[in-house]
mmCIF file of C-alpha atoms and ligand atoms in Angstrom:
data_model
loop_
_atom_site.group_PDB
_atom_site.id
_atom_site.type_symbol
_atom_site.label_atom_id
_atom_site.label_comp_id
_atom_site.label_asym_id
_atom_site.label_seq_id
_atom_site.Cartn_x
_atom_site.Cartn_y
_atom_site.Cartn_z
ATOM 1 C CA UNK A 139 243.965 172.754 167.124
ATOM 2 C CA UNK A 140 244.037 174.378 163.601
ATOM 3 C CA UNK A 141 241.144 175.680 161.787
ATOM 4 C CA UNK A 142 240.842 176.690 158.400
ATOM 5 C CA UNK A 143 238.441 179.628 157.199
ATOM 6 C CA UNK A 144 238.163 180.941 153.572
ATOM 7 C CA UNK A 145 235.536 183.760 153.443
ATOM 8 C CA UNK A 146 235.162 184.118 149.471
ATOM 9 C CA UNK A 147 233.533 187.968 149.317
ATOM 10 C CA UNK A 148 235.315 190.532 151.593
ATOM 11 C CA UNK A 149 232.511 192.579 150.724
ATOM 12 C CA UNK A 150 228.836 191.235 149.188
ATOM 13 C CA UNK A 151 226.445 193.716 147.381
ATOM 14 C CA UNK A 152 222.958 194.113 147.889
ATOM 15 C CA UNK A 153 219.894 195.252 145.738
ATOM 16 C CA UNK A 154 220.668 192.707 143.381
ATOM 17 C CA UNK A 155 217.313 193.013 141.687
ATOM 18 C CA UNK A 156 215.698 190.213 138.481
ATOM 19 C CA UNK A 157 216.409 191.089 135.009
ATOM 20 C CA UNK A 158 219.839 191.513 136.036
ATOM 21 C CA UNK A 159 221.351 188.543 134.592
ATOM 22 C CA UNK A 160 224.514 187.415 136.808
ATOM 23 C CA UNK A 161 227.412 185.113 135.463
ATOM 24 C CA UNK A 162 229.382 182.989 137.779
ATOM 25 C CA UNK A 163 232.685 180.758 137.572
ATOM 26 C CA UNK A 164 235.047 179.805 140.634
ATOM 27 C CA UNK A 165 238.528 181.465 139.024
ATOM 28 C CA UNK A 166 241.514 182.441 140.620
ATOM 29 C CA UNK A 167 240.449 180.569 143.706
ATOM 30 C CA UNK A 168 237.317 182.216 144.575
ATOM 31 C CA UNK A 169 233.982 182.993 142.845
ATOM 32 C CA UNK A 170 233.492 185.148 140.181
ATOM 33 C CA UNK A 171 231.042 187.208 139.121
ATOM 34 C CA UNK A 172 229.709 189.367 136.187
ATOM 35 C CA UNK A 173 226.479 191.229 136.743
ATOM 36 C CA UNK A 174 224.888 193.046 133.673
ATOM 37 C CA UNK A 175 222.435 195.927 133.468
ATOM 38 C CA UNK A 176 220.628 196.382 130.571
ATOM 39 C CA UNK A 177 220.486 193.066 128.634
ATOM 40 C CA UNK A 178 221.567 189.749 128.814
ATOM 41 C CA UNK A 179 225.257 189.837 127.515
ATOM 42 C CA UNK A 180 226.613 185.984 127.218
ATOM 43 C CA UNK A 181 229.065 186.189 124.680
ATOM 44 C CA UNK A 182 230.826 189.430 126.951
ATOM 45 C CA UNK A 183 230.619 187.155 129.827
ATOM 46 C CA UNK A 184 232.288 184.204 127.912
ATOM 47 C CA UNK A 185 234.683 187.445 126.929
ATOM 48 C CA UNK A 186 235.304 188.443 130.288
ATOM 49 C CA UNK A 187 235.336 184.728 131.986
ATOM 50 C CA UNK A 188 238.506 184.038 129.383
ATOM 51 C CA UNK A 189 240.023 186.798 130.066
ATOM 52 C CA UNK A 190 240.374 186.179 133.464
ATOM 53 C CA UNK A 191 241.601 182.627 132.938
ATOM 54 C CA UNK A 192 244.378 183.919 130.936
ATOM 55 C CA UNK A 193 245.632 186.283 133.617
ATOM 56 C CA UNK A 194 245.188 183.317 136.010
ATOM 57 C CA UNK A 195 247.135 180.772 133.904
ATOM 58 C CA UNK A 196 250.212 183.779 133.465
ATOM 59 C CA UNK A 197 250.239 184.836 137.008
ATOM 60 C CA UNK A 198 249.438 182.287 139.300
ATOM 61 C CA UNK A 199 252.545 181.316 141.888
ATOM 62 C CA UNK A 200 250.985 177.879 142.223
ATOM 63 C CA UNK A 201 250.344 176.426 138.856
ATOM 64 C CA UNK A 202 254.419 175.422 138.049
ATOM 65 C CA UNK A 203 253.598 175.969 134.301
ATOM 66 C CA UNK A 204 252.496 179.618 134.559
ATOM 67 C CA UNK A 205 254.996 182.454 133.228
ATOM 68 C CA UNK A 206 255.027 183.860 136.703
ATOM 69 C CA UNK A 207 256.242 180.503 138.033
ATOM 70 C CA UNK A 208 258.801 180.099 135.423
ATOM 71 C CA UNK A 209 260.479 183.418 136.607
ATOM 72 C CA UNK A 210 259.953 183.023 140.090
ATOM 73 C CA UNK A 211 261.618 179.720 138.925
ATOM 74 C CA UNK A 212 264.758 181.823 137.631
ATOM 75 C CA UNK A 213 264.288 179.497 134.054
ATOM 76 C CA UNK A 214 262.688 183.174 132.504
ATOM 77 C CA UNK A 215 263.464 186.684 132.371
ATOM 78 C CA UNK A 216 261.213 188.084 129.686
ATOM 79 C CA UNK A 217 257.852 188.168 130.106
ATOM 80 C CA UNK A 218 254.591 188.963 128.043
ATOM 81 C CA UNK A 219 252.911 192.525 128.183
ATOM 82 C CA UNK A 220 249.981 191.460 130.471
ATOM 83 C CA UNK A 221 252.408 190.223 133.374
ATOM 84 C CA UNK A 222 254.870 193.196 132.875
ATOM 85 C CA UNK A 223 251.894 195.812 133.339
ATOM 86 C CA UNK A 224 251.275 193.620 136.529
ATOM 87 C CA UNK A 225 255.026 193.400 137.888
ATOM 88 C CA UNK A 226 254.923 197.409 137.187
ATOM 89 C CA UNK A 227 251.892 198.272 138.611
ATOM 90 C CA UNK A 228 252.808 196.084 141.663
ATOM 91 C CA UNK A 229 256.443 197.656 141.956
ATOM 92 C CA UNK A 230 254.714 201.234 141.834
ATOM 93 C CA UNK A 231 252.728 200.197 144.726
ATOM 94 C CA UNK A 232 254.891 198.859 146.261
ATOM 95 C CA UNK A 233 256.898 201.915 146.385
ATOM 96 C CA UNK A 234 254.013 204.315 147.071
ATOM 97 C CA UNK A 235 253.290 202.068 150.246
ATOM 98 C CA UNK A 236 256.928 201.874 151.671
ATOM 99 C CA UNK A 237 256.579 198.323 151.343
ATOM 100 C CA UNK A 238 253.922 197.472 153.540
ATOM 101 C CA UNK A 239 252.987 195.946 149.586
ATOM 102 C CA UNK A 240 255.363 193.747 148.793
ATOM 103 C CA UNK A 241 254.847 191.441 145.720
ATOM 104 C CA UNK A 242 258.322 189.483 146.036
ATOM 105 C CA UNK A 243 256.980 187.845 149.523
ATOM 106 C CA UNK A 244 256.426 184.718 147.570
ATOM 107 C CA UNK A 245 258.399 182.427 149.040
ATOM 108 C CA UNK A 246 257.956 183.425 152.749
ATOM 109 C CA UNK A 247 254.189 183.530 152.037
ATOM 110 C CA UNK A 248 254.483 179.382 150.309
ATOM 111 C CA UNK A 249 256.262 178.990 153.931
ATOM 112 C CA UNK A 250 252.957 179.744 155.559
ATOM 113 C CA UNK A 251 251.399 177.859 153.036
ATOM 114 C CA UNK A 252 248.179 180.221 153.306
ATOM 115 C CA UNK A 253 247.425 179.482 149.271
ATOM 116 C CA UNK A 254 247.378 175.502 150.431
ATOM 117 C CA UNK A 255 245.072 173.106 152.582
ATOM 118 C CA UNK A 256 247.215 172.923 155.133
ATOM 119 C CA UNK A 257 249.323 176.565 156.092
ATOM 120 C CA UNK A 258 251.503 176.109 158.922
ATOM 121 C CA UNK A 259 253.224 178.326 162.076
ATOM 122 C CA UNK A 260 256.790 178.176 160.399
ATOM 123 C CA UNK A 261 259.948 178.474 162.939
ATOM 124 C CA UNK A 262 261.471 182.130 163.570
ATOM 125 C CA UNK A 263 264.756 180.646 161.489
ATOM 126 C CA UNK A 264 263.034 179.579 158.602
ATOM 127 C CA UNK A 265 261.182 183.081 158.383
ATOM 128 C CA UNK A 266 264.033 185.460 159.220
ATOM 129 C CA UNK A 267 266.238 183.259 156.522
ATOM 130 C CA UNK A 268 263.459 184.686 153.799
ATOM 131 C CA UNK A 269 263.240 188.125 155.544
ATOM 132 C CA UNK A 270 265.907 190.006 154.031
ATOM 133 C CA UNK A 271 264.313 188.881 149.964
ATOM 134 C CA UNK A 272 261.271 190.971 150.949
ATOM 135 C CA UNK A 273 263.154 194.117 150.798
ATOM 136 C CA UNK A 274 261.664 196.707 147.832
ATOM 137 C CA UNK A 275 264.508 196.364 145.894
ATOM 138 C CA UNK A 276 264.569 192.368 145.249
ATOM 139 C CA UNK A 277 262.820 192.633 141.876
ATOM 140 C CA UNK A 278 263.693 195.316 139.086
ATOM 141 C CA UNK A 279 261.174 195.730 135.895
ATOM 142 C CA UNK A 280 262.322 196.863 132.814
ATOM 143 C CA UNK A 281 259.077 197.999 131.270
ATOM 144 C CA UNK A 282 261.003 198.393 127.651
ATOM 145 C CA UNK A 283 262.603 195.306 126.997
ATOM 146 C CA UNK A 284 259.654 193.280 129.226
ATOM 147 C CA UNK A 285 262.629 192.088 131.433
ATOM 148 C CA UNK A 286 262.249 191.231 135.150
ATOM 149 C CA UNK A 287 264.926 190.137 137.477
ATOM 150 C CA UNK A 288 265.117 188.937 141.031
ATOM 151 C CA UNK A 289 267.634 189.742 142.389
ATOM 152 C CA UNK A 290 267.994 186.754 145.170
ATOM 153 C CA UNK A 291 266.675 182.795 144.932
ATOM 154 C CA UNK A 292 264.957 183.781 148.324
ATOM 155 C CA UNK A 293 262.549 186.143 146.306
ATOM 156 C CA UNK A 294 259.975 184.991 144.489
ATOM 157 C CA UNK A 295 256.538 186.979 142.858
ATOM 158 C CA UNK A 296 252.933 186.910 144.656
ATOM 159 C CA UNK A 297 250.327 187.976 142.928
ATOM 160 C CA UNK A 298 247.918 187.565 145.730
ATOM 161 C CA UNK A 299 247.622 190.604 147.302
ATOM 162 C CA UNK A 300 246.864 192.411 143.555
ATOM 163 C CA UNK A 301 246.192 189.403 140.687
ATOM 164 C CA UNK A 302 242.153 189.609 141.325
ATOM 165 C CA UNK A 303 241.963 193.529 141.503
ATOM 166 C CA UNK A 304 243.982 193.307 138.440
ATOM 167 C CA UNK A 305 241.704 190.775 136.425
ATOM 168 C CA UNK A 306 239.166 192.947 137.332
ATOM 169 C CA UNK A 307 240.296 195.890 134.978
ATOM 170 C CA UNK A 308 240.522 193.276 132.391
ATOM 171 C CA UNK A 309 237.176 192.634 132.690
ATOM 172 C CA UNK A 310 235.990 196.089 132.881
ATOM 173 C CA UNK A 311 237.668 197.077 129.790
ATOM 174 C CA UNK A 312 235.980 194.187 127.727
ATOM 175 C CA UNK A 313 232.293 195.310 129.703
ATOM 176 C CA UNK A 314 233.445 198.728 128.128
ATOM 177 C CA UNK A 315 234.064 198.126 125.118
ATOM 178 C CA UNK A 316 231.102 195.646 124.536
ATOM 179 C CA UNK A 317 229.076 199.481 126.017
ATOM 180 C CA UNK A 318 227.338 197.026 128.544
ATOM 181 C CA UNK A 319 227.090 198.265 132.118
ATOM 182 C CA UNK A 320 228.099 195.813 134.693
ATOM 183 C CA UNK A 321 229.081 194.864 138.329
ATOM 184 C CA UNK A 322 232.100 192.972 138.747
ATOM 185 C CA UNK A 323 232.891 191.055 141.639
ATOM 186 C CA UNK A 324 236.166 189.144 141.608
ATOM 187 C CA UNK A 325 236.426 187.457 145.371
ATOM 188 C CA UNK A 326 235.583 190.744 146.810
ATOM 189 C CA UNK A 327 237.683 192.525 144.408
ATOM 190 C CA UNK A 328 234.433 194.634 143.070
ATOM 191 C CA UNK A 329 234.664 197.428 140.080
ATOM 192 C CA UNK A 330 231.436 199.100 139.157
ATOM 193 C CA UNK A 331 231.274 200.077 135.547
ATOM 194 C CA UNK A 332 228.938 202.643 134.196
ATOM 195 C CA UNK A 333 225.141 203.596 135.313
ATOM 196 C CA UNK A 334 222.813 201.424 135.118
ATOM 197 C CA UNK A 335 219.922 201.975 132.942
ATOM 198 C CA UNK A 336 217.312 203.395 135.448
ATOM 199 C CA UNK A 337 219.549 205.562 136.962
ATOM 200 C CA UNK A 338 219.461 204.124 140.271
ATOM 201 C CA UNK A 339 222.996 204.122 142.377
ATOM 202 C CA UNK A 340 225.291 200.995 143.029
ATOM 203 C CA UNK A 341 224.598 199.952 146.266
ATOM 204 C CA UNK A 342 227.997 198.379 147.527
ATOM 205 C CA UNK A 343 227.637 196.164 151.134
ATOM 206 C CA UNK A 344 231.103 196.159 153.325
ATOM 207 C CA UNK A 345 230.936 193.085 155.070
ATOM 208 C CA UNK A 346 231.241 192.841 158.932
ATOM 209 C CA UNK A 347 234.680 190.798 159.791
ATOM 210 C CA UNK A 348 232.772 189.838 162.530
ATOM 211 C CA UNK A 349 231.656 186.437 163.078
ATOM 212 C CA UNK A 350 228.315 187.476 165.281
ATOM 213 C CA UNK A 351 226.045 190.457 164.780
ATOM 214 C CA UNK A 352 225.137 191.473 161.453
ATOM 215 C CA UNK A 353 226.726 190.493 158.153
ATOM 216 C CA UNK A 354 227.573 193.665 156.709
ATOM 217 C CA UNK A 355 228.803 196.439 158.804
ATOM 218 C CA UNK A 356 227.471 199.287 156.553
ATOM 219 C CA UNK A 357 226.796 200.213 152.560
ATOM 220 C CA UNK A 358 227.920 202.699 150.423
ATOM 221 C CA UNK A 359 226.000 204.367 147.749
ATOM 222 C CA UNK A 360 227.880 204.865 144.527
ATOM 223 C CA UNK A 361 227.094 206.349 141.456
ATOM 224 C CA UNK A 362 229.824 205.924 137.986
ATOM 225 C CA UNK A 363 232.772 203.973 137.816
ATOM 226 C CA UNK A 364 234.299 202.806 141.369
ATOM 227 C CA UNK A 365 236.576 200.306 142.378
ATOM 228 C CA UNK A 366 236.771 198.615 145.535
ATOM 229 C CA UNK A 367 238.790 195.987 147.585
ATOM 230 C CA UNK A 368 238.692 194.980 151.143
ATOM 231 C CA UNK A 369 241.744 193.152 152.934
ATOM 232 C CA UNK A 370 241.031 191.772 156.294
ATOM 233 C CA UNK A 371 241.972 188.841 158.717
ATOM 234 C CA UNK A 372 239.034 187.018 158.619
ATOM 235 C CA UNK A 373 239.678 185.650 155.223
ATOM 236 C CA UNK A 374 241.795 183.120 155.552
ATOM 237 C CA UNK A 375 242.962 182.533 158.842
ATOM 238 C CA UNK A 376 244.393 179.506 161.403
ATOM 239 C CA UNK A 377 244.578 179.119 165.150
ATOM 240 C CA UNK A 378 247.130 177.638 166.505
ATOM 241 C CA UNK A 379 248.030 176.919 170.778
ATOM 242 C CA UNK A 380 244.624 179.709 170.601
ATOM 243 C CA UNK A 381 246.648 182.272 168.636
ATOM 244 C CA UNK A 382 244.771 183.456 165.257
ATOM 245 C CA UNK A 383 247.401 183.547 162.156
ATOM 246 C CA UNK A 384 246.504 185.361 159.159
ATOM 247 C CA UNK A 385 247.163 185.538 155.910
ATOM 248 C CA UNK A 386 248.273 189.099 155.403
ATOM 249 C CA UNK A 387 252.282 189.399 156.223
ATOM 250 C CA UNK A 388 254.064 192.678 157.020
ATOM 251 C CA UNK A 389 256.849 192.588 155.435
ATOM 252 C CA UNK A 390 258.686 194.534 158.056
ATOM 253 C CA UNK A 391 258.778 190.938 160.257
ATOM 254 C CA UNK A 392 257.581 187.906 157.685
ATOM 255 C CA UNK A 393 255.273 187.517 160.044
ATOM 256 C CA UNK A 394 251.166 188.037 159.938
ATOM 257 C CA UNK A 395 250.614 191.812 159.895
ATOM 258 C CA UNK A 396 249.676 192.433 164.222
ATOM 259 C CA UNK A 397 248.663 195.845 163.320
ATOM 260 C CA UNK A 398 245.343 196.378 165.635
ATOM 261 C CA UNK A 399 242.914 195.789 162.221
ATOM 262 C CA UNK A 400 240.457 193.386 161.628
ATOM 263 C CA UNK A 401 239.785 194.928 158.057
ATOM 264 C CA UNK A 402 240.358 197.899 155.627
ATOM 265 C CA UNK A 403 238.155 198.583 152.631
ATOM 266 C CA UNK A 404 239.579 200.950 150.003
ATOM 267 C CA UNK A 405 236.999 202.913 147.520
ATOM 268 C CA UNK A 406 239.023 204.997 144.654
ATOM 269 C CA UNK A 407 238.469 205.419 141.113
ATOM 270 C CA UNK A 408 242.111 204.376 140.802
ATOM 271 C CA UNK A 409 242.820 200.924 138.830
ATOM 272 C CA UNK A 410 241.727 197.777 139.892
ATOM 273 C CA UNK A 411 244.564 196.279 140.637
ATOM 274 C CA UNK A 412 245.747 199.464 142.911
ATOM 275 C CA UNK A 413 242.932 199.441 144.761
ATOM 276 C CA UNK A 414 243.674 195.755 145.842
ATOM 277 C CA UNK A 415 247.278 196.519 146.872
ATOM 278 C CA UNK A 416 245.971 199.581 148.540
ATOM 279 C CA UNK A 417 243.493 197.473 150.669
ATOM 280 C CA UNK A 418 246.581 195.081 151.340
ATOM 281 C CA UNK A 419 249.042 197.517 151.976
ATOM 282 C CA UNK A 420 246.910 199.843 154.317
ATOM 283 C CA UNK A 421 245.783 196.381 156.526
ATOM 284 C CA UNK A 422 249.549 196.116 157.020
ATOM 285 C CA UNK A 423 250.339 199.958 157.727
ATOM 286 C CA UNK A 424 247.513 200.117 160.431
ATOM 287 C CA UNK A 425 245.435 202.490 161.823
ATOM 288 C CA UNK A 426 248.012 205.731 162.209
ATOM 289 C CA UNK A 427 250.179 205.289 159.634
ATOM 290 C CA UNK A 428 247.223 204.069 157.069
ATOM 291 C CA UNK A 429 245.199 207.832 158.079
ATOM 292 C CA UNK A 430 248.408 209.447 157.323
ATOM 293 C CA UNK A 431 249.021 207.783 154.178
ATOM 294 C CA UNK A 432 245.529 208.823 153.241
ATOM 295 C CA UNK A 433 245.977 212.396 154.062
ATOM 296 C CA UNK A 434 248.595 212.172 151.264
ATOM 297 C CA UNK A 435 246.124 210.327 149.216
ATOM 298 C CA UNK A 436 243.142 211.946 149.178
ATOM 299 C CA UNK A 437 241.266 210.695 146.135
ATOM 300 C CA UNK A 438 241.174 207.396 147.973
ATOM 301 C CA UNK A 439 238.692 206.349 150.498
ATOM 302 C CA UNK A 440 239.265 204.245 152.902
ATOM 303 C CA UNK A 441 237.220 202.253 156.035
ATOM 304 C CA UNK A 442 239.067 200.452 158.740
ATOM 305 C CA UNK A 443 237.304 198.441 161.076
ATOM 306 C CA UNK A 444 239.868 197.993 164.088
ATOM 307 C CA UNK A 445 240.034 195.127 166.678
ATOM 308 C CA UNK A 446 238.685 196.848 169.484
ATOM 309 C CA UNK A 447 235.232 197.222 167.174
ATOM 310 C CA UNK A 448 235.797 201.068 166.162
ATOM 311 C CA UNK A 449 234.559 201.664 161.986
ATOM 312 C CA UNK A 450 237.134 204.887 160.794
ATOM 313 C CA UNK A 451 235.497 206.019 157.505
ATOM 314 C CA UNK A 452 237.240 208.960 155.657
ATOM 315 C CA UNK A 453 235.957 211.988 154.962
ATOM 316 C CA UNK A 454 235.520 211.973 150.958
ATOM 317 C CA UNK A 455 233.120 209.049 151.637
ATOM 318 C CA UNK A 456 231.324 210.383 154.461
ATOM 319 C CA UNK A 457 228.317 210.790 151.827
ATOM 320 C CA UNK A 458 227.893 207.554 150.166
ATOM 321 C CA UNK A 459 228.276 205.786 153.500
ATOM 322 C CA UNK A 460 225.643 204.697 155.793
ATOM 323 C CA UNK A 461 226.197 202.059 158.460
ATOM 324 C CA UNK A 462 224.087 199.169 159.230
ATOM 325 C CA UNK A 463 221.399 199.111 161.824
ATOM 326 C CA UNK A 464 222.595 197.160 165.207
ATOM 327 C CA UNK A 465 226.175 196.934 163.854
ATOM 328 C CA UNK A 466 228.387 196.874 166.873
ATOM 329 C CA UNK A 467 230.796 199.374 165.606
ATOM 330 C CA UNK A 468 231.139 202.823 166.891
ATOM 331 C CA UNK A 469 231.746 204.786 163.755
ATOM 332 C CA UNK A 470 233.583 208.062 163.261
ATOM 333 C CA UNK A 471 234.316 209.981 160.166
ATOM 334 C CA UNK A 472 238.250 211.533 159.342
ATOM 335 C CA UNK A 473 237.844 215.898 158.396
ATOM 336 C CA UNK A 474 238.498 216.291 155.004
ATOM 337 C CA UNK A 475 241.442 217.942 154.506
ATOM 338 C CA UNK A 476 240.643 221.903 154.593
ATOM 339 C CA UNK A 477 241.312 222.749 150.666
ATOM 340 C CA UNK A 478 238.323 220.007 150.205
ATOM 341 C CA UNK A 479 235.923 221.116 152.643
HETATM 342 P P1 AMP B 196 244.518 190.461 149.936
HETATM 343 O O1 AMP B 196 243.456 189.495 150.322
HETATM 344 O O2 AMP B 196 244.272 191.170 148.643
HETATM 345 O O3 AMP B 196 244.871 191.414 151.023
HETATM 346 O O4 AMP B 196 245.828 189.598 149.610
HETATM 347 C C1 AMP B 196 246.392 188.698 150.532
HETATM 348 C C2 AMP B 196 247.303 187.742 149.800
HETATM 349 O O5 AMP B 196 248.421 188.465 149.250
HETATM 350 C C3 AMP B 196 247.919 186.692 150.703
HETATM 351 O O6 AMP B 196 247.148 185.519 150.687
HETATM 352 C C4 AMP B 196 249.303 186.495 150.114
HETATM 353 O O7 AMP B 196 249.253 185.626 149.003
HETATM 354 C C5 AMP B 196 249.658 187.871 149.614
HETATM 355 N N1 AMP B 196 250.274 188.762 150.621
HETATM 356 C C6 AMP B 196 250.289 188.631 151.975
HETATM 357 N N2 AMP B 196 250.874 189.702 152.556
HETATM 358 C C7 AMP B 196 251.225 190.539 151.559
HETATM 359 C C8 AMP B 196 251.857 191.816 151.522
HETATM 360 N N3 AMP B 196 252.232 192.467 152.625
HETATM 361 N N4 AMP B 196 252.066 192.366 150.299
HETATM 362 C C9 AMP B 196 251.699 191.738 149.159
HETATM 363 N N5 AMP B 196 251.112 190.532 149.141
HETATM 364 C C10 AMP B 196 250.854 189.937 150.324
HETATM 365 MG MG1 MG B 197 244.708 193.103 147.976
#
């Protein structure tokens, strides 16, 4: 039997209070939303709503007439700014991960067909023919003349993994510029821009991948600009002969990432569109090899929730973070590293 789940908000917020007017479209598959503080800002919204469309329409792997497609297509080599910035930020990522982000997946992740109505277990031919076009090197950006090649048919760009976190510092800058303070939430993908204007913190809720128990499996309490992104394997998901395929694919095996996780938010003041890599990529390195990659990160935060219902919250966030009441996860907090304590 196969069973289809979309869960559209990896992480929901809370505290959303009147006189905080909220703006909604369904973009980039999944529901979007522009919170202001302040006043009523309609024509930033509009703004910020186009924006995102554009990036959508550029980047999207499943719209045939987008630019992405057209290069993943091998009919286009230069590209515009907007989806050079992404195929650089991406390929820094990418390298900064080790791969466990890999935006050139696209054509193993169409075989899973995860971005469709109907994904499907493929055969271990048809993924290890794909395999090798996953490798880092696959795609080369040439951030002067706006030239990108692939460097094998069997490659092709996916945006998934960073397109939303990306859109997201789009819309922040316009929220900037127009001076209004806002809460974005792109699918999950959430940036928080600003202080609001009674001073009170952003309350952020980090949703329990759970499917009993409480919704949200704790909050964090933020004040100035954040970014945020949660990556887990509850979002899109089949079962099939009773075995639970995901949507997240290591690239190490083409094959959804088995690496003891049920979810990892990521909390940095980083870019938008890093912080949703980051989420992805740390999902796929796991629990030990995610800490470690931390330890060499430390402005990010990070808080894995494992399969075996542990919650591993790092230290830098150890005081914006409270976890919810009755949440069946025993929670422990990483040292700081000793220069930071
Ligand atoms: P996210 O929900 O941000 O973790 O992104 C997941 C989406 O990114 C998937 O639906 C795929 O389209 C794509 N994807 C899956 N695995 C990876 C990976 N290891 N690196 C980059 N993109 C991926
Ligand atoms: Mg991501």
């Amino acid at each position: 039997m196969k069973k289809i789940l979309l869960t559209l908000c990896a992480a929901v917020l809370t505290g959303c209070p009147f006189g905080s007017p909220a703006y909604t479209e369904w973009l980039m598959g999944t529901v979007c939303t522009v919170r202001f503080y302040g006043k009523s800002e309609t024509a930033v919204a509009g703004n910020c709503f186009e924006a995102i469309r554009e990036i959508e329409r550029k980047i999207s792997a499943v719209d045939p007439q987008s630019e992405v497609s057209a290069v993943n297509a091998g009919r286009q080599q230069t590209v515009s700014p907007l989806t050079g910035d992404l195929i650089a930020v991406s390929l820094k990522t990418a390298a900064e991960t080790d791969g466990a982000f890999s935006p050139v997946l696209g054509r193993l992740t169409a075989l899973w067909g995860f971005s469709g109505e109907a994904p499907r277990l493929p055969a271990d031919e048809e993924i290890a023919r794909l395999l090798p076009a996953a490798r880092l090197s696959a795609a080369v950006y040439d951030s002067e003349r706006h030239t990108v090649t692939l460097k094998s048919r069997q490659c092709a760009f996916d945006f998934g993994a960073v397109g939303k976190g990306y859109a997201s510092d789009a819309v922040k800058k316009i929220c900037e510029e127009a001076g209004a303070t806002a809460l974005i939430d792109l699918g999950g993908n959430i940036q928080t821009v600003g202080t609001k204007p009674d001073g009170t913190p952003w309350i952020i809720s980090i949703r329990s991948p759970l499917t009993v128990g409480p919704a949200e499996a704790a909050t964090l309490t933020l004040s100035g600009d954040w970014s945020l992104s949660t990556s887990g394997d509850y979002q899109k998901f089949f079962y099939e002969n009773g075995v639970k395929y995901h949507h997240i694919l290591d690239p190490a095996t083409g094959k959804p990432a088995d690496s003891g996780l049920r979810s990892v938010t990521v909390v940095s003041q980083r870019s938008g569109a890093e912080t949703d890599a980051l989420s992805t990529a740390l999902f796929v390195m796991g629990e030990t090899k995610g800490i470690e990659w931390q330890r060499r990160n430390p402005d990010v935060g990070v808080i894995w929730i494992t399969r075996d219902n542990r919650l591993i919250v790092t230290g830098n966030l150890a005081g914006a973070f409270s976890p919810t009441a009755d949440s069946p996860f025993t929670v422990s907090t990483l040292p700081l590293p000793p220069s930071n304590r």
